[in-house]
Every structure is written in structure tokens, then in C-alpha cells.
PDB file of C-alpha atoms in Angstrom:
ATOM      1  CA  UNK T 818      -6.518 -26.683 -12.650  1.00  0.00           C
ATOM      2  CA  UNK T 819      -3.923 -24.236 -11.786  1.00  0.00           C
ATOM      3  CA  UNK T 820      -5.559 -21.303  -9.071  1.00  0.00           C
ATOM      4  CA  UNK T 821      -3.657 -18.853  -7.640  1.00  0.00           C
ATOM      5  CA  UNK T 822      -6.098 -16.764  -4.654  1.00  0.00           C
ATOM      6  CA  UNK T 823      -5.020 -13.800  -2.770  1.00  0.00           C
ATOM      7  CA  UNK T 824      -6.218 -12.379   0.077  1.00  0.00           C
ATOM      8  CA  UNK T 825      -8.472  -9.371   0.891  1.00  0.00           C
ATOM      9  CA  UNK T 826      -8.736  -5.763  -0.131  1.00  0.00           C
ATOM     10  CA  UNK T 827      -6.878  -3.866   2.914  1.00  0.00           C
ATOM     11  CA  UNK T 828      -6.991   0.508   3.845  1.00  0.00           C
ATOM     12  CA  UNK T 829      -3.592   1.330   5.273  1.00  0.00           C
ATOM     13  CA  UNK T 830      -2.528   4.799   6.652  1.00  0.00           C
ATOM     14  CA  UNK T 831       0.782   6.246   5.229  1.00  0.00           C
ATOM     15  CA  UNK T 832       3.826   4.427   6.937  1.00  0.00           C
ATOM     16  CA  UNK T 833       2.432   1.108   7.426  1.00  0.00           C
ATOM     17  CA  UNK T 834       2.870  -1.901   5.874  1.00  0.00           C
ATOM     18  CA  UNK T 835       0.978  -4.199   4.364  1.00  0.00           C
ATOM     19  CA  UNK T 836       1.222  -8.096   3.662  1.00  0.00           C
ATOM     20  CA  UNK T 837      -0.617  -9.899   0.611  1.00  0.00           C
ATOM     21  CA  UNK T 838      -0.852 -13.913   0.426  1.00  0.00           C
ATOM     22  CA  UNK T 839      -1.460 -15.615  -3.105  1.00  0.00           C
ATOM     23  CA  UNK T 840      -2.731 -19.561  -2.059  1.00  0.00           C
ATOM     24  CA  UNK T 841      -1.261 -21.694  -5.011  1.00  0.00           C
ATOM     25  CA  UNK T 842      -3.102 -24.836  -6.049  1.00  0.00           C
ATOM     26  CA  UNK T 843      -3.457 -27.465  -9.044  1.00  0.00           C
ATOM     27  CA  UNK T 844       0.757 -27.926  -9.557  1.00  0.00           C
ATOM     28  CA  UNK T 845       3.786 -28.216  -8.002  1.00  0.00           C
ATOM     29  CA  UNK T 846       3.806 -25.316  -5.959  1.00  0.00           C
ATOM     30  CA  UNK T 847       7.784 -25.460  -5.548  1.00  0.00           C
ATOM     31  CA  UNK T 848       8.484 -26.229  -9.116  1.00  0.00           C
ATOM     32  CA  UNK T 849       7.586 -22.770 -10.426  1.00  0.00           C
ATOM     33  CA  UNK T 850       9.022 -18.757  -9.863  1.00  0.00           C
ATOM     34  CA  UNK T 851       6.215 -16.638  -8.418  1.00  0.00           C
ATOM     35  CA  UNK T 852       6.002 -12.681  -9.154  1.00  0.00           C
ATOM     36  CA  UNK T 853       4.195  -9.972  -7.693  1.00  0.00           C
ATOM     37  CA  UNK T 854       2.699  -7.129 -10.457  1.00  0.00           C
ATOM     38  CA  UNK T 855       1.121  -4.199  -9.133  1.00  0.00           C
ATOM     39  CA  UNK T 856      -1.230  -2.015 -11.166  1.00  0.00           C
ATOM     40  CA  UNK T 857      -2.283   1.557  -9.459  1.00  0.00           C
ATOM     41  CA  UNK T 858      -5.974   2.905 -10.717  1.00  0.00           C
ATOM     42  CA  UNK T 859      -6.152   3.095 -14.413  1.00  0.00           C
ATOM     43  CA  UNK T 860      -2.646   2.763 -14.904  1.00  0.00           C
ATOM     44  CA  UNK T 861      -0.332  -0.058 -16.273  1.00  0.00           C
ATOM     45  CA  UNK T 862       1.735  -2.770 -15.055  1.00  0.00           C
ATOM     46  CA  UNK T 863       4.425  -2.947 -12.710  1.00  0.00           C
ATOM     47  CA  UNK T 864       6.654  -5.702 -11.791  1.00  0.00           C
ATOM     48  CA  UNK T 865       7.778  -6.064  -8.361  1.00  0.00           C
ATOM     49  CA  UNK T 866       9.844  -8.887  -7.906  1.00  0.00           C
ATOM     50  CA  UNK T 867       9.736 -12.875  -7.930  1.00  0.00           C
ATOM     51  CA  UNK T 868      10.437 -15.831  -5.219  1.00  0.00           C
ATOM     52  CA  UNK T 869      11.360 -19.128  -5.723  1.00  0.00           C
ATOM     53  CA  UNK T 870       9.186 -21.508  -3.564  1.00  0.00           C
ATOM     54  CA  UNK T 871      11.821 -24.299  -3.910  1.00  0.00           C
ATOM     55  CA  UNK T 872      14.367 -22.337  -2.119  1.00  0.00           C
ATOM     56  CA  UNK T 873      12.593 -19.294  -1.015  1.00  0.00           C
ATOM     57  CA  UNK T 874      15.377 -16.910  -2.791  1.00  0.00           C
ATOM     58  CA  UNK T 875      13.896 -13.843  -3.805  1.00  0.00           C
ATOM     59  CA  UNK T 876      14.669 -11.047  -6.065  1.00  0.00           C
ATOM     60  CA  UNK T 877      13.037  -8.043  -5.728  1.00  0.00           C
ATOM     61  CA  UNK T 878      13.147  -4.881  -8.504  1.00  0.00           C
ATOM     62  CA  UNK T 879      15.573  -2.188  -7.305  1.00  0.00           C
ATOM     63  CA  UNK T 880      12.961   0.393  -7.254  1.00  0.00           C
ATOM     64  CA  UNK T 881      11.867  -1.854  -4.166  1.00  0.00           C
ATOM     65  CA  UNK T 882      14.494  -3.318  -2.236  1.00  0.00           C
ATOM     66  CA  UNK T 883      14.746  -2.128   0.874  1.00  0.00           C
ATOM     67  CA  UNK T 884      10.786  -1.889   1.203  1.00  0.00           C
ATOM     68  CA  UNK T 885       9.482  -5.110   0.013  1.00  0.00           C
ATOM     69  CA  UNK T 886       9.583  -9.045   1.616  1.00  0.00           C
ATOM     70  CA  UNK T 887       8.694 -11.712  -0.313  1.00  0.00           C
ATOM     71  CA  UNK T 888       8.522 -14.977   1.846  1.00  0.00           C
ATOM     72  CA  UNK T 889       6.650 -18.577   1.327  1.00  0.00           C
ATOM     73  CA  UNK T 890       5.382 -21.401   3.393  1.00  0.00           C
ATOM     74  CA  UNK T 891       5.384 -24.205   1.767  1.00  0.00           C
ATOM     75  CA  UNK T 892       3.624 -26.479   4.203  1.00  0.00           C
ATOM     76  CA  UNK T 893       0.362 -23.924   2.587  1.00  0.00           C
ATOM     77  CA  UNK T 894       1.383 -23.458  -0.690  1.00  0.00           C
ATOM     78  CA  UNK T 895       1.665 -19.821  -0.318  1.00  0.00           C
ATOM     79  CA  UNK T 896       3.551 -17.233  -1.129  1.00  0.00           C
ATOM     80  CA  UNK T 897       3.680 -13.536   0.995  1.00  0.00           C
ATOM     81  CA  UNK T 898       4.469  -9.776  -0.082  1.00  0.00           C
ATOM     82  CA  UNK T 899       5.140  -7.511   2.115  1.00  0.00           C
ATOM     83  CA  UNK T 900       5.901  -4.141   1.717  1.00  0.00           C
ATOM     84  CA  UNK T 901       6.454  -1.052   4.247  1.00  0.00           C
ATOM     85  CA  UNK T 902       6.952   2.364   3.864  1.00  0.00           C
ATOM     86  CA  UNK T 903       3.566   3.053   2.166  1.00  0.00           C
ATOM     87  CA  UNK T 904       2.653   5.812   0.604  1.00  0.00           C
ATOM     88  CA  UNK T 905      -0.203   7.319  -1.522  1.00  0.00           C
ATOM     89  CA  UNK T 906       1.714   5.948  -4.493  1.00  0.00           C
ATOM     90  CA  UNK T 907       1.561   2.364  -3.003  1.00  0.00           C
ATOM     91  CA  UNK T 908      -2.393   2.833  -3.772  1.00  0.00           C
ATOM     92  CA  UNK T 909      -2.795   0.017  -6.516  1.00  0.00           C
ATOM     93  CA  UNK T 910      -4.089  -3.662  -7.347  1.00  0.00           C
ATOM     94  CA  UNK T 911      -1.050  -6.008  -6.432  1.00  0.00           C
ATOM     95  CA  UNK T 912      -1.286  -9.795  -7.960  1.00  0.00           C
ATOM     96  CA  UNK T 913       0.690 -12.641  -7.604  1.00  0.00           C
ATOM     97  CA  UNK T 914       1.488 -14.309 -11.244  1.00  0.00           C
ATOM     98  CA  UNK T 915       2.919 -17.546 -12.113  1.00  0.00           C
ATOM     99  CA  UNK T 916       6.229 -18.068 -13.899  1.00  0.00           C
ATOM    100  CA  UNK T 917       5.489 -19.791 -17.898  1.00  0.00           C
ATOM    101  CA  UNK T 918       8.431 -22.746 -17.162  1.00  0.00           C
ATOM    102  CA  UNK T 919       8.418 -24.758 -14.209  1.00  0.00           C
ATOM    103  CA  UNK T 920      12.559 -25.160 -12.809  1.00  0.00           C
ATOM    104  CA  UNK T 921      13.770 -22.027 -14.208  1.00  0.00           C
ATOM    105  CA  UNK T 922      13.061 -18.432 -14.774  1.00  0.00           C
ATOM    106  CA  UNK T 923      11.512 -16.862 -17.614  1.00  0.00           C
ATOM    107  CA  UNK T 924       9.615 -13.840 -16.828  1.00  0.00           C
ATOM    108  CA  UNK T 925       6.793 -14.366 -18.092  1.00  0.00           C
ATOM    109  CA  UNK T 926       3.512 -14.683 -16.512  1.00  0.00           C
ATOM    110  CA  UNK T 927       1.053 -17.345 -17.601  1.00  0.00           C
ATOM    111  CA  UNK T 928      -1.524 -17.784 -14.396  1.00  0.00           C
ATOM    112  CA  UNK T 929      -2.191 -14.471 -12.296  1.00  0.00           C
ATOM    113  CA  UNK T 930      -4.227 -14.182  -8.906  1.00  0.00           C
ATOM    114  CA  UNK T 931      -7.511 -11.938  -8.717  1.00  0.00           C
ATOM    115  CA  UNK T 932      -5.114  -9.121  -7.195  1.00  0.00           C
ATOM    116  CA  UNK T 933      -5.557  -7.683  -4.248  1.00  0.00           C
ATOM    117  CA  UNK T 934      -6.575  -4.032  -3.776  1.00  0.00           C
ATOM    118  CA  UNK T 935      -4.587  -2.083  -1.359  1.00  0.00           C
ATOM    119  CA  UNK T 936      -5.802   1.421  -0.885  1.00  0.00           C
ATOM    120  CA  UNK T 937      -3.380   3.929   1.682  1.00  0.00           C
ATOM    121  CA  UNK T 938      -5.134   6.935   2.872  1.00  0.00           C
ATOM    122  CA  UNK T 939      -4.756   9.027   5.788  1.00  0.00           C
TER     123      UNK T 939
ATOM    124  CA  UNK G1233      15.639   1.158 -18.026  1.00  0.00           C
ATOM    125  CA  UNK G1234      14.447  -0.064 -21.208  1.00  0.00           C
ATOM    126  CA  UNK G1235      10.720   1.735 -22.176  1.00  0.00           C
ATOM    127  CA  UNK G1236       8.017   0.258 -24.058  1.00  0.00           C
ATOM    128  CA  UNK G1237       6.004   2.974 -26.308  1.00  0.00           C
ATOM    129  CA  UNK G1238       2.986   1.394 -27.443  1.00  0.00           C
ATOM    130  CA  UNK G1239       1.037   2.383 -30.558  1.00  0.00           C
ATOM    131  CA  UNK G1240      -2.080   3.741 -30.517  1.00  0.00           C
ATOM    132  CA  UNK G1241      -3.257   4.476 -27.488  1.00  0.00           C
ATOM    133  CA  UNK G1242      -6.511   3.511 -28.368  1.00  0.00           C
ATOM    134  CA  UNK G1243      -8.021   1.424 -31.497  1.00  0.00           C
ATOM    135  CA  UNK G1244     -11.339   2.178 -32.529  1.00  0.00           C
ATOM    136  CA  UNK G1245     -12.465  -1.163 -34.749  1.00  0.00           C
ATOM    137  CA  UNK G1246     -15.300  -3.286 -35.900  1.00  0.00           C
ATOM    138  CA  UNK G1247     -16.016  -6.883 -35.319  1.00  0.00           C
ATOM    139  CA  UNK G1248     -14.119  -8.946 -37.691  1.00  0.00           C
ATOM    140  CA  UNK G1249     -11.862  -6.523 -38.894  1.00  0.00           C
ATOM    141  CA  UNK G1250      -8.246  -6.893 -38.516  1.00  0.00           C
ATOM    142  CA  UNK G1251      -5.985  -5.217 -35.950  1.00  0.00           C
ATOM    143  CA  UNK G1252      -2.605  -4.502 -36.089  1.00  0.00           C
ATOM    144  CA  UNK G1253      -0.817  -3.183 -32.300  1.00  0.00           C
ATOM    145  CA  UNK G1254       2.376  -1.806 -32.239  1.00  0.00           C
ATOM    146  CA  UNK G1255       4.963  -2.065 -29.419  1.00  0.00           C
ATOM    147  CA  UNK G1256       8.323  -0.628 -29.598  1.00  0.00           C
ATOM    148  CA  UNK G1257      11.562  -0.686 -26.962  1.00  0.00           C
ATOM    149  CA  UNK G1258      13.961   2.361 -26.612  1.00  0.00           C
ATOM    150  CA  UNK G1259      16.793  -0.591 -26.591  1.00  0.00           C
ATOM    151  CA  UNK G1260      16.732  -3.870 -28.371  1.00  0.00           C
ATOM    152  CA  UNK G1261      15.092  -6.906 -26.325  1.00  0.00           C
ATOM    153  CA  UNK G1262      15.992  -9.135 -28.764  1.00  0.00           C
ATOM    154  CA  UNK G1263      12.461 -11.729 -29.074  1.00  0.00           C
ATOM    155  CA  UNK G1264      11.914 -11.289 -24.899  1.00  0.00           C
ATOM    156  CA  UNK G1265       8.999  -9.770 -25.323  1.00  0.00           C
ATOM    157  CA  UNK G1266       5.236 -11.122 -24.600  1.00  0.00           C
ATOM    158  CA  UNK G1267       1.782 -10.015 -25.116  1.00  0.00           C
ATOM    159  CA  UNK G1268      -1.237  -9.242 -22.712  1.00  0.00           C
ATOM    160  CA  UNK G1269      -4.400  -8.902 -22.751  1.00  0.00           C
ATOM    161  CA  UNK G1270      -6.498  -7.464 -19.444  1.00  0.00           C
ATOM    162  CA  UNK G1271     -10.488  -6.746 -19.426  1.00  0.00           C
ATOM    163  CA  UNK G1272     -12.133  -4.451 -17.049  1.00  0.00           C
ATOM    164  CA  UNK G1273     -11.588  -6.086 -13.335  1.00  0.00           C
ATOM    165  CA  UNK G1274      -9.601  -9.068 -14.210  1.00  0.00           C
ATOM    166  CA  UNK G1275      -6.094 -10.236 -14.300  1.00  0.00           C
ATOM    167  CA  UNK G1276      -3.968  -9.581 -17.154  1.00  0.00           C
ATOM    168  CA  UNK G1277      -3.957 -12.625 -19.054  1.00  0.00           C
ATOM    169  CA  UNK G1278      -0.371 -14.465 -21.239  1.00  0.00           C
ATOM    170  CA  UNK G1279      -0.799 -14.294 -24.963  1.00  0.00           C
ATOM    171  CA  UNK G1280       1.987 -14.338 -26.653  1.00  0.00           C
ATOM    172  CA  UNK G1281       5.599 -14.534 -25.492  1.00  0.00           C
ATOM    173  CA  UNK G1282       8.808 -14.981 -27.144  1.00  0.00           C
ATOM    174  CA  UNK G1283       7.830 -12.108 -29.867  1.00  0.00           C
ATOM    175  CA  UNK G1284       5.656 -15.204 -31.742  1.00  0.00           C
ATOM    176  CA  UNK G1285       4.871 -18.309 -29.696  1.00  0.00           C
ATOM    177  CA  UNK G1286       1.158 -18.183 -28.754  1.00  0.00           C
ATOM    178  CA  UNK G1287       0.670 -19.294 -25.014  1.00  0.00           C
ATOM    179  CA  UNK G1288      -1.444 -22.540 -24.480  1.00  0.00           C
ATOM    180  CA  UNK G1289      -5.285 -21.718 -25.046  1.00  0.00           C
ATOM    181  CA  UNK G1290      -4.664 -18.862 -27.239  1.00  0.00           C
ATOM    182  CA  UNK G1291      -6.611 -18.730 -30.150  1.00  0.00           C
ATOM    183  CA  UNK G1292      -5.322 -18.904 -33.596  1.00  0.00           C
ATOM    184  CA  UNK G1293      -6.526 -15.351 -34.553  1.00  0.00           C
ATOM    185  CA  UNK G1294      -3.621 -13.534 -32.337  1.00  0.00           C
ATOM    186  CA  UNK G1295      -0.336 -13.673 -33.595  1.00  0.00           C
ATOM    187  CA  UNK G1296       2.892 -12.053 -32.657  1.00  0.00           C
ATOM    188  CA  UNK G1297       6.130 -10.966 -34.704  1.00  0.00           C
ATOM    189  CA  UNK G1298       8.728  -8.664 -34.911  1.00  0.00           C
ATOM    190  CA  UNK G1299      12.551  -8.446 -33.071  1.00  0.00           C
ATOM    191  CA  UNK G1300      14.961  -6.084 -31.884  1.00  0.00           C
ATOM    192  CA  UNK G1301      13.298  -2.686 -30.893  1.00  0.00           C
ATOM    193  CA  UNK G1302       9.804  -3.345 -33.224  1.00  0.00           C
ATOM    194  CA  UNK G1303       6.621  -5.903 -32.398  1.00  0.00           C
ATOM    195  CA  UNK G1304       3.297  -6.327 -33.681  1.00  0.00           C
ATOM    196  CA  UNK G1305       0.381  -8.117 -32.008  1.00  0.00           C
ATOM    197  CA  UNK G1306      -1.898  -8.659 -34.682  1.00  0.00           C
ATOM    198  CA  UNK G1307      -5.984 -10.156 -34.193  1.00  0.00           C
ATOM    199  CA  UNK G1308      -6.884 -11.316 -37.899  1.00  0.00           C
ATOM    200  CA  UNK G1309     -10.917 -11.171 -37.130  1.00  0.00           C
ATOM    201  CA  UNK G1310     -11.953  -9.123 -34.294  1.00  0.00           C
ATOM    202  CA  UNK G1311     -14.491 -11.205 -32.023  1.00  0.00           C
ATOM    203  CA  UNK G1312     -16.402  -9.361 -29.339  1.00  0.00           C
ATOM    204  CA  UNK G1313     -14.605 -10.577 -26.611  1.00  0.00           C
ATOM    205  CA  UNK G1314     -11.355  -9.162 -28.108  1.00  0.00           C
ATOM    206  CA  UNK G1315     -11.768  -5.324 -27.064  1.00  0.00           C
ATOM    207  CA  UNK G1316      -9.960  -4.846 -24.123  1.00  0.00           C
ATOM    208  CA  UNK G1317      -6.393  -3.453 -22.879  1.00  0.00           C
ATOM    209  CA  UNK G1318      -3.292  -5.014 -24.326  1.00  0.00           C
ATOM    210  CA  UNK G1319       0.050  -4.577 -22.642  1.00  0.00           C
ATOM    211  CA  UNK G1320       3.535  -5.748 -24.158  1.00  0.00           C
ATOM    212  CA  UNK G1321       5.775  -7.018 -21.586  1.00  0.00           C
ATOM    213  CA  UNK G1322       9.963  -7.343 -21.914  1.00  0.00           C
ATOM    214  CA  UNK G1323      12.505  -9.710 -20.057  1.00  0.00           C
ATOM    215  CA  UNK G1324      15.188  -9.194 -22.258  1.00  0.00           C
ATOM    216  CA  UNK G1325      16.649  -6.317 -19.453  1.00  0.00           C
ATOM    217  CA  UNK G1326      16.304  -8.501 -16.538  1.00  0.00           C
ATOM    218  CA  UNK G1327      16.363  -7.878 -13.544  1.00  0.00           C
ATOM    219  CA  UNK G1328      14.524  -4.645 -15.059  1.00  0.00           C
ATOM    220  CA  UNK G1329      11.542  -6.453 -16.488  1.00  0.00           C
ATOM    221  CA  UNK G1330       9.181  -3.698 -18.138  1.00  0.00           C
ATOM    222  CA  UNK G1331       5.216  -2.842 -19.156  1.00  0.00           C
ATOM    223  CA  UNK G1332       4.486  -0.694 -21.964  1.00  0.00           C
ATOM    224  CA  UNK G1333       1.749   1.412 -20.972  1.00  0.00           C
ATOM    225  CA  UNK G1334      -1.288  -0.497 -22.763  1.00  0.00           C
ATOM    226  CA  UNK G1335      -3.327   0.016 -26.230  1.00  0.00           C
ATOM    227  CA  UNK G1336      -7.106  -0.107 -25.775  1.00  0.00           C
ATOM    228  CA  UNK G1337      -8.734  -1.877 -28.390  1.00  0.00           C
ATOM    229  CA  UNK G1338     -12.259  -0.430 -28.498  1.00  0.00           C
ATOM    230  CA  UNK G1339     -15.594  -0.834 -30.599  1.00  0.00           C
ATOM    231  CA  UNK G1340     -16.358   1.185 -33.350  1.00  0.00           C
TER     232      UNK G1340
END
């Protein structure tokens, strides 16, 4: 069965950076586009960016280039975000989410990770 | 950027009664749009996409319609487990892929 896990909660001061992992298992890990989603506290959803694990291209939302790396080992079956520059306004739940079509992109998101809290504070 | 206004905000609603969630896009999206659905704590989870096509494990009681600027998620018989948070979703804009901001579907 398809999993996606990501890693740990994590408290960041303002100006750091932070990296998430999201451990794929039960497919072809390089056949499908991975996004990362964030959600801040009682809001809704925002989309981030995706990476293809076949060729590790990457395309982040404008509202984040510049601040956000998306990389992937594939020897693991895992997939990275990393993103500097925090701020208060960084403070949200960020999951990793599977692509609905393996080979191409569609933009849709059919398996999602537990998401990962990451809380910045001074 | 191309906004999705959902409608209500929040549905107040009984067990098996029908409900009928509206999303609606400030520019047309064509049928790239999909449907959420996100409890308390968990991961948002793929119901519908393509405006109608129900993803694989979704029950027959959710359907999807609607094109252009106007969608409707509609649950024919409420079952407990349906109240939660449902989010439409667009690709039509890519690379600006956008949320609406969620309807709560709530217990009467």
C-alpha cells in the first residue's frame, strides 16, 4: 500500500530554515510528481511546489522561489523541502502529497503524508 | 491568480440528508478542478477531480459537476463520517494551482 511518512514536528527561530523529508513506499517512487501543501493553524491549503523523483526537476510556486529547495534521494525513496527565510507566517502543517498519474503531471493529489508541523517563534 | 469562493462557509445538516457545496473561480478553470475532504488532524484526502470523476475508493454518495467558473460537490445521504472540511482545488492556472478556503459541513 502506498505510504508517504514525514518527519518530525520542528520550533525554528525567525531566519532559519527548516528541512522536511516525506519517506515514499508501496510504488514506484520515480514514476510519480511529488508536492508539498502547507496549511497554517485553522487556515486552508497552500500549494508549494512539486519535484519529479525521476529527474529531480522541480518547480516551485512563485510566491516561493527564491526561499524554498525541493531535492530527492532516490537510493531512500525520499523526497526533501527546504525552506529559509522563516518567518511567523511560515508557522503551518507542511505535507508532502502524491501526484493522481504516474509519468506526467496532473496536479492533483491522491496520497498525502501525516504533515509535519513546523512552528517559528522567537 | 485565479480565487476559489466557496459557498457556505459552514453547513449545518442531518444524517442522511442531502448536501449540496458550492465552489466558484473568479476565472474559468475549465473541468481542472477537484474535491477534498480533511477531518480534524488528518491529511486532506482526493475526492473528486476533473469537476466529476470520483477518485478510487470514493463512495458512490459524492458526486461532482459543474464547468467553467461554477462546481458543486454534492453527498446524496449524509453518513456520520461525512462532516468535516471540504476544500475545492484548481489546476487549470498552472503553475498557480489554488485552494478555496474550505466549507465545513457540520451536524445539526
Amino acid at each position: 500500500q502506498v505510504q508517504l511518512v514525514q518527519s518530525g514536528a520542528e520550533v525554528k527561530r525567525p531566519g532559519a530554515s527548516v528541512k522536511v523529508s516525506c519517506k515514499a513506499s508501496g510504488y514506484i517512487f520515480t514514476a510519480y510528481y511529488m508536492h508539498w501543501v502547507r496549511q497554517a493553524p485553522g487556515q486552508g491549503l497552500e500549494w508549494m511546489g512539486w519535484i519529479y523523483p525521476n529527474t529531480g526537476g522541480t518547480n516551485p510556486a512563485q510566491k516561493f522561489q527564491g526561499r524554498v529547495t525541493m531535492t530527492r534521494d532516490t537510493s531512500i525513496s525520499t523526497i526533501y523541502m527546504e525552506l529559509t527565510g522563516l518567518t511567523s507566517d511560515d508557522t503551518a502543517v507542511y505535507f508532502c502529497a502524491r501526484d493522481l498519474v504516474a509519468w506526467q503531471v496532473r496536479n492533483y493529489f491522491d496520497y498525502w503524508g501525516q504533515g509535519t508541523l513546523v512552528t517559528v517563534s522567537s | 491568480e485565479n480565487v476559489l469562493t466557496q459557498s457556505p462557509v459552514t453547513l449545518s445538516l442531518s444524517p442522511g440528508e442531502r448536501a449540496t457545496l458550492s465552489c466558484r473561480a473568479s476565472q474559468s478553470v475549465s473541468s481542472y478542478l477537484a474535491w477534498y475532504q480533511q477531518k480534524p488532524g488528518q491529511a486532506p484526502r482526493l475526492l473528486i477531480y476533473d469537476a466529476s470523476n470520483r477518485a478510487t475508493g470514493i463512495p458512490a454518495r459524492f458526486s461532482g459537476s459543474g464547468s467553467g467558473t461554477d462546481f458543486t460537490l454534492t453527498i446524496s445521504s449524509l453518513e456520520p463520517e461525512d462532516f468535516a472540511v471540504y476544500f475545492c482545488q484548481q489546476r487549470s492556472n498552472w503553475p498557480r494551482i489554488t485552494f478555496g478556503q474550505g466549507t465545513r459541513l457540520e451536524i445539526k
